[in-house]
Amino acid sequence: MTRQDLLDCHKRITPFVHNTSVLTSRLIDKEVNAQVFFKCENFQRAGAYKMRGATNAILQLSEEQKKSGVVTHSSGNFAQALSLAAQSVGVTAHIVMPNTAPEVKKVGVREYGGKIYECEPTVEARQSLADEIGLKMGATFVHPSNDNNVILGQGTAALELLEKQPDLDYIFCPVGGGGLIAGSALAVKYFGNNCKVFGAEPFEADDAYRSLQSGKIESNETTNTIADGLKTMLGDKNFPIIKELVSGIVRITEDEIVTAMKLVWERMKIIIEPSSAVTVAAVVKQSMQQPEIFQNKKIGIIISGGNVDLSKLPF
């Protein structure tokens, strides 16, 4: 995927997505001893960055494929994004969701016209039901993270951040399926200036951390984390990009996720979901462990989404 591919993707999706705000917090800067720039994809359509990749994937379908619809599996954010992107161009979206998915995300899918099919909360069950629907309906499968069109779309958030702050030293992204961090790493490769990309993920779902250590895609036996958007695995399209371009991944405890979530809610007065808080927690953790590491540095943080079930807040 080339520099021009990323620019073409950005131009293609621009009429359908928001160029979201970049916010700062003097108090958080002081806490981490750096300048931090938050790319607020919680303000994106459908409440998360995934609208970018979903839109690019939908717009790349042939007219014949559009008639038969699309199918995906997702715990929520990509489900909502693909439903809205499909609705925007008159395409039917079939959405496989684990029966443990937050109710707020199911409501969002329905509001955007997506047809929900529930399954057991395992990768195998999700993929099996999606394959079955694809076969029955003739729908095109769009993977939430392991799809080149999706990866390019997700990379446009970092591209926009670098347009506003071209001299960033670091960009931190949450890691679930790997689409966002792979796309962000491509954006940094083509448009950054000596910028390093780091990921963040929970200890309870640290497959990406272990995958970088072993050099091959690892899986999780359990995913007991409140960061519901980060329970999925890396794929064969995004992992090579991550392996080549990502400098490292910071693992975060559940308590650290909650603390970071509260920090942003209280200090910045914006709603972020646990999956986004993982990234904030990583920057705070690194600055506490090595106080000098971020001194006089500029850090970009991708706030990936703000879809929170307010009836089940962790604080």
Short mmCIF file of C-alpha atoms in Angstrom, two decimals:
data_model
loop_
_atom_site.label_atom_id
_atom_site.label_comp_id
_atom_site.label_asym_id
_atom_site.label_seq_id
_atom_site.Cartn_x
_atom_site.Cartn_y
_atom_site.Cartn_z
CA MET A 1 0.00 0.00 0.00
CA THR A 2 1.58 3.20 -1.22
CA ARG A 3 1.61 6.85 -0.20
CA GLN A 4 -0.71 7.58 -3.12
CA ASP A 5 -3.12 4.81 -2.02
CA LEU A 6 -3.48 6.55 1.34
CA LEU A 7 -4.01 9.97 -0.26
CA ASP A 8 -6.59 8.54 -2.71
CA CYS A 9 -8.42 6.85 0.16
CA HIS A 10 -8.55 10.09 2.15
CA LYS A 11 -9.96 11.98 -0.82
CA ARG A 12 -12.53 9.22 -1.46
CA ILE A 13 -13.94 9.10 2.07
CA THR A 14 -13.76 12.83 2.89
CA PRO A 15 -17.40 13.55 1.89
CA PHE A 16 -18.61 10.80 4.23
CA VAL A 17 -16.53 11.25 7.42
CA HIS A 18 -15.59 14.04 9.83
CA ASN A 19 -12.11 15.50 10.01
CA THR A 20 -12.25 15.24 13.79
CA SER A 21 -10.88 17.74 16.28
CA VAL A 22 -7.41 17.58 17.79
CA LEU A 23 -7.61 18.56 21.47
CA THR A 24 -5.01 19.25 24.13
CA SER A 25 -4.99 19.31 27.93
CA ARG A 26 -2.54 21.42 29.90
CA LEU A 27 -3.08 19.25 32.98
CA ILE A 28 -2.39 15.99 31.13
CA ASP A 29 0.68 17.57 29.48
CA LYS A 30 1.98 18.36 32.94
CA GLU A 31 1.23 14.84 34.17
CA VAL A 32 3.21 13.14 31.38
CA ASN A 33 5.88 15.85 30.96
CA ALA A 34 5.15 16.30 27.24
CA GLN A 35 2.83 17.95 24.73
CA VAL A 36 -0.04 15.58 23.95
CA PHE A 37 -2.37 15.94 20.98
CA PHE A 38 -5.59 13.90 21.11
CA LYS A 39 -7.11 12.99 17.73
CA CYS A 40 -10.73 12.71 18.83
CA GLU A 41 -12.32 9.94 16.81
CA ASN A 42 -14.94 9.71 19.56
CA PHE A 43 -16.43 12.66 17.64
CA GLN A 44 -16.48 10.65 14.41
CA ARG A 45 -19.71 9.55 12.73
CA ALA A 46 -20.93 6.36 14.47
CA GLY A 47 -18.72 7.36 17.42
CA ALA A 48 -15.45 5.76 16.34
CA TYR A 49 -12.60 5.83 13.79
CA LYS A 50 -13.96 2.67 12.19
CA MET A 51 -16.27 4.76 10.02
CA ARG A 52 -13.18 5.57 7.95
CA GLY A 53 -12.25 2.02 6.98
CA ALA A 54 -15.87 0.91 6.61
CA THR A 55 -16.59 3.77 4.22
CA ASN A 56 -13.52 3.09 2.10
CA ALA A 57 -14.40 -0.60 1.86
CA ILE A 58 -18.01 0.12 0.85
CA LEU A 59 -16.98 2.69 -1.78
CA GLN A 60 -14.60 0.18 -3.37
CA LEU A 61 -17.36 -2.39 -4.03
CA SER A 62 -18.59 -3.01 -7.56
CA GLU A 63 -22.20 -2.15 -8.40
CA GLU A 64 -22.99 -5.89 -8.46
CA GLN A 65 -21.51 -6.38 -4.98
CA LYS A 66 -23.46 -3.40 -3.64
CA LYS A 67 -26.73 -5.02 -4.74
CA SER A 68 -26.00 -8.15 -2.68
CA GLY A 69 -24.94 -6.26 0.45
CA VAL A 70 -22.08 -6.73 2.89
CA VAL A 71 -21.51 -8.85 5.97
CA THR A 72 -19.08 -8.45 8.86
CA HIS A 73 -18.57 -9.58 12.45
CA SER A 74 -17.90 -7.04 15.18
CA SER A 75 -18.39 -6.43 18.89
CA GLY A 76 -19.78 -3.01 18.11
CA ASN A 77 -17.82 -0.13 16.65
CA PHE A 78 -17.15 -1.61 13.22
CA ALA A 79 -20.69 -3.01 13.26
CA GLN A 80 -22.07 0.50 13.63
CA ALA A 81 -19.61 1.99 11.17
CA LEU A 82 -20.32 -0.53 8.40
CA SER A 83 -24.07 -0.18 8.97
CA LEU A 84 -23.89 3.61 8.61
CA ALA A 85 -21.47 3.52 5.68
CA ALA A 86 -23.71 1.01 3.90
CA GLN A 87 -26.83 3.05 4.64
CA SER A 88 -25.14 6.14 3.19
CA VAL A 89 -24.91 4.50 -0.25
CA GLY A 90 -28.01 2.29 -0.13
CA VAL A 91 -26.32 -1.04 0.64
CA THR A 92 -27.70 -3.71 3.02
CA ALA A 93 -25.40 -4.55 5.97
CA HIS A 94 -25.58 -7.93 7.74
CA ILE A 95 -23.85 -7.71 11.12
CA VAL A 96 -22.73 -10.69 13.22
CA MET A 97 -22.30 -9.63 16.87
CA PRO A 98 -21.28 -11.63 19.94
CA ASN A 99 -24.15 -11.98 22.42
CA THR A 100 -21.94 -10.18 24.97
CA ALA A 101 -21.68 -6.98 22.89
CA PRO A 102 -22.72 -3.78 24.74
CA GLU A 103 -26.39 -2.94 24.25
CA VAL A 104 -25.52 0.64 23.29
CA LYS A 105 -23.62 -0.69 20.26
CA LYS A 106 -26.50 -2.98 19.22
CA VAL A 107 -28.86 -0.01 19.39
CA GLY A 108 -26.49 1.95 17.17
CA VAL A 109 -26.37 -0.82 14.56
CA ARG A 110 -30.16 -0.99 14.42
CA GLU A 111 -30.47 2.80 14.14
CA TYR A 112 -28.12 2.74 11.15
CA GLY A 113 -30.14 0.03 9.43
CA GLY A 114 -27.86 -2.94 10.06
CA LYS A 115 -29.36 -6.42 10.45
CA ILE A 116 -27.99 -8.09 13.59
CA TYR A 117 -27.25 -11.82 13.96
CA GLU A 118 -26.03 -12.84 17.42
CA CYS A 119 -23.54 -15.63 18.15
CA GLU A 120 -21.27 -16.99 20.88
CA PRO A 121 -18.40 -14.62 21.80
CA THR A 122 -15.61 -16.53 20.04
CA VAL A 123 -13.67 -15.67 16.89
CA GLU A 124 -14.65 -19.03 15.39
CA ALA A 125 -18.39 -18.53 16.02
CA ARG A 126 -18.30 -15.01 14.58
CA GLN A 127 -16.50 -16.04 11.40
CA SER A 128 -18.61 -19.17 10.91
CA LEU A 129 -21.91 -17.27 11.07
CA ALA A 130 -20.56 -14.49 8.83
CA ASP A 131 -19.49 -17.10 6.24
CA GLU A 132 -22.92 -18.71 6.42
CA ILE A 133 -24.70 -15.39 5.81
CA GLY A 134 -22.32 -14.51 2.98
CA LEU A 135 -23.09 -17.80 1.28
CA LYS A 136 -26.84 -17.50 1.76
CA MET A 137 -27.22 -13.81 0.83
CA GLY A 138 -24.36 -13.43 -1.62
CA ALA A 139 -23.06 -10.64 0.62
CA THR A 140 -19.43 -9.50 0.39
CA PHE A 141 -17.47 -10.10 3.58
CA VAL A 142 -15.69 -7.01 4.95
CA HIS A 143 -13.25 -7.83 7.73
CA PRO A 144 -13.18 -5.22 10.53
CA SER A 145 -9.39 -4.97 10.53
CA ASN A 146 -7.68 -7.45 8.20
CA ASP A 147 -8.65 -5.84 4.90
CA ASN A 148 -6.43 -3.51 2.89
CA ASN A 149 -9.24 -1.04 2.12
CA VAL A 150 -10.13 -0.93 5.82
CA ILE A 151 -6.49 -0.51 6.89
CA LEU A 152 -6.04 2.43 4.51
CA GLY A 153 -9.25 4.03 5.76
CA GLN A 154 -8.21 3.73 9.39
CA GLY A 155 -4.84 5.27 8.55
CA THR A 156 -6.50 8.54 7.51
CA ALA A 157 -7.01 9.52 11.18
CA ALA A 158 -3.24 9.59 11.73
CA LEU A 159 -2.80 11.29 8.34
CA GLU A 160 -5.09 14.13 9.46
CA LEU A 161 -3.32 14.35 12.81
CA LEU A 162 0.06 14.67 11.06
CA GLU A 163 -1.34 17.35 8.75
CA LYS A 164 -2.09 19.43 11.86
CA GLN A 165 0.99 18.37 13.87
CA PRO A 166 3.70 17.29 11.39
CA ASP A 167 6.45 17.25 14.01
CA LEU A 168 5.07 14.55 16.32
CA ASP A 169 7.68 12.33 17.95
CA TYR A 170 5.26 9.51 18.81
CA ILE A 171 1.80 8.29 17.89
CA PHE A 172 0.04 5.87 20.27
CA CYS A 173 -2.86 3.67 19.10
CA PRO A 174 -4.96 0.99 20.77
CA VAL A 175 -4.49 -2.51 19.32
CA GLY A 176 -7.37 -4.92 18.81
CA GLY A 177 -7.62 -6.44 15.36
CA GLY A 178 -4.69 -4.35 14.17
CA GLY A 179 -6.33 -2.25 11.45
CA LEU A 180 -5.91 1.12 13.18
CA ILE A 181 -2.29 0.68 14.20
CA ALA A 182 -1.32 -0.75 10.79
CA GLY A 183 -3.00 2.16 8.99
CA SER A 184 -1.48 4.66 11.41
CA ALA A 185 1.97 3.14 10.91
CA LEU A 186 1.59 3.55 7.13
CA ALA A 187 0.55 7.19 7.61
CA VAL A 188 3.61 7.79 9.81
CA LYS A 189 5.88 6.04 7.28
CA TYR A 190 4.73 8.30 4.45
CA PHE A 191 3.95 11.56 6.26
CA GLY A 192 5.77 11.49 9.61
CA ASN A 193 9.12 13.03 10.44
CA ASN A 194 11.15 10.64 12.60
CA CYS A 195 7.91 9.69 14.36
CA LYS A 196 7.57 6.34 16.14
CA VAL A 197 4.34 4.34 16.46
CA PHE A 198 3.49 2.48 19.67
CA GLY A 199 0.48 0.33 20.44
CA ALA A 200 -1.37 -0.23 23.70
CA GLU A 201 -3.44 -3.22 24.76
CA PRO A 202 -4.73 -4.84 27.95
CA PHE A 203 -2.74 -7.57 29.72
CA GLU A 204 -5.99 -9.55 29.50
CA ALA A 205 -5.84 -9.53 25.67
CA ASP A 206 -2.15 -9.10 24.87
CA ASP A 207 -1.94 -11.17 21.69
CA ALA A 208 -0.34 -8.33 19.68
CA TYR A 209 2.40 -7.84 22.27
CA ARG A 210 3.15 -11.56 22.20
CA SER A 211 2.93 -11.64 18.39
CA LEU A 212 5.65 -8.99 18.11
CA GLN A 213 7.78 -11.01 20.55
CA SER A 214 7.38 -14.32 18.70
CA GLY A 215 7.23 -12.98 15.13
CA LYS A 216 4.00 -14.85 14.39
CA ILE A 217 0.31 -14.17 15.05
CA GLU A 218 -0.64 -15.29 18.56
CA SER A 219 -4.13 -15.72 19.97
CA ASN A 220 -5.77 -15.14 23.36
CA GLU A 221 -7.18 -17.96 25.43
CA THR A 222 -9.24 -15.48 27.45
CA THR A 223 -10.22 -11.86 26.87
CA ASN A 224 -11.44 -10.76 30.28
CA THR A 225 -11.12 -7.00 29.72
CA ILE A 226 -13.45 -4.02 29.86
CA ALA A 227 -11.83 -2.82 26.63
CA ASP A 228 -14.43 -4.69 24.55
CA GLY A 229 -13.14 -3.31 21.26
CA LEU A 230 -9.71 -4.91 21.74
CA LYS A 231 -10.65 -8.57 22.06
CA THR A 232 -9.96 -9.56 18.44
CA MET A 233 -6.81 -10.97 16.81
CA LEU A 234 -4.32 -9.60 14.32
CA GLY A 235 -4.55 -10.78 10.71
CA ASP A 236 -2.23 -11.77 7.88
CA LYS A 237 -2.67 -8.43 6.08
CA ASN A 238 -2.04 -6.07 8.99
CA PHE A 239 0.51 -8.06 10.99
CA PRO A 240 3.37 -7.71 8.45
CA ILE A 241 2.87 -3.92 8.53
CA ILE A 242 2.82 -3.91 12.34
CA LYS A 243 5.91 -6.13 12.53
CA GLU A 244 7.85 -3.83 10.19
CA LEU A 245 6.70 -0.38 11.32
CA VAL A 246 5.52 -0.47 14.97
CA SER A 247 8.20 0.24 17.60
CA GLY A 248 6.52 -1.56 20.48
CA ILE A 249 3.36 -2.29 22.46
CA VAL A 250 2.65 -1.27 26.05
CA ARG A 251 0.44 -3.55 28.15
CA ILE A 252 -2.09 -2.08 30.56
CA THR A 253 -3.96 -3.46 33.61
CA GLU A 254 -7.72 -3.15 34.01
CA ASP A 255 -7.26 -0.69 36.90
CA GLU A 256 -4.99 1.47 34.71
CA ILE A 257 -7.66 1.52 31.99
CA VAL A 258 -10.30 2.76 34.44
CA THR A 259 -7.96 5.39 35.89
CA ALA A 260 -7.10 6.73 32.42
CA MET A 261 -10.76 6.77 31.40
CA LYS A 262 -11.63 8.83 34.48
CA LEU A 263 -8.66 11.13 33.84
CA VAL A 264 -9.93 12.08 30.38
CA TRP A 265 -13.58 12.34 31.40
CA GLU A 266 -12.68 14.61 34.33
CA ARG A 267 -9.87 16.70 32.81
CA MET A 268 -10.99 17.00 29.19
CA LYS A 269 -14.77 16.75 29.66
CA ILE A 270 -15.12 14.28 26.79
CA ILE A 271 -16.48 10.73 26.71
CA ILE A 272 -14.04 8.02 25.70
CA GLU A 273 -14.58 4.28 25.84
CA PRO A 274 -12.26 1.83 27.66
CA SER A 275 -10.55 0.79 24.41
CA SER A 276 -9.44 4.42 23.93
CA ALA A 277 -8.39 4.77 27.57
CA VAL A 278 -5.86 1.96 27.08
CA THR A 279 -3.80 4.29 24.90
CA VAL A 280 -3.94 7.18 27.36
CA ALA A 281 -2.95 4.77 30.13
CA ALA A 282 0.07 3.64 28.10
CA VAL A 283 1.43 7.18 27.82
CA VAL A 284 0.84 7.85 31.52
CA LYS A 285 2.48 4.54 32.46
CA GLN A 286 5.56 5.12 30.31
CA SER A 287 5.99 8.64 31.70
CA MET A 288 5.80 7.33 35.27
CA GLN A 289 8.28 4.52 34.66
CA GLN A 290 10.74 6.69 32.71
CA PRO A 291 10.04 10.36 33.57
CA GLU A 292 12.60 11.63 31.06
CA ILE A 293 11.33 9.58 28.09
CA PHE A 294 8.80 12.14 26.85
CA GLN A 295 10.53 15.32 28.01
CA ASN A 296 10.10 18.09 25.39
CA LYS A 297 8.43 15.56 23.06
CA LYS A 298 5.18 15.80 21.12
CA ILE A 299 2.84 12.80 21.38
CA GLY A 300 -0.21 12.03 19.27
CA ILE A 301 -2.89 9.82 20.80
CA ILE A 302 -5.64 8.34 18.68
CA ILE A 303 -8.81 8.45 20.80
CA SER A 304 -10.43 5.60 18.95
CA GLY A 305 -14.05 5.90 20.09
CA GLY A 306 -16.63 7.06 22.59
CA ASN A 307 -19.34 4.41 22.47
CA VAL A 308 -19.93 3.70 26.15
CA ASP A 309 -22.77 1.83 27.83
CA LEU A 310 -23.60 4.45 30.48
CA SER A 311 -25.51 1.87 32.53
CA LYS A 312 -22.29 -0.13 33.00
CA LEU A 313 -19.61 2.43 33.76
CA PRO A 314 -16.54 0.97 35.54
CA PHE A 315 -16.40 3.87 38.00
#
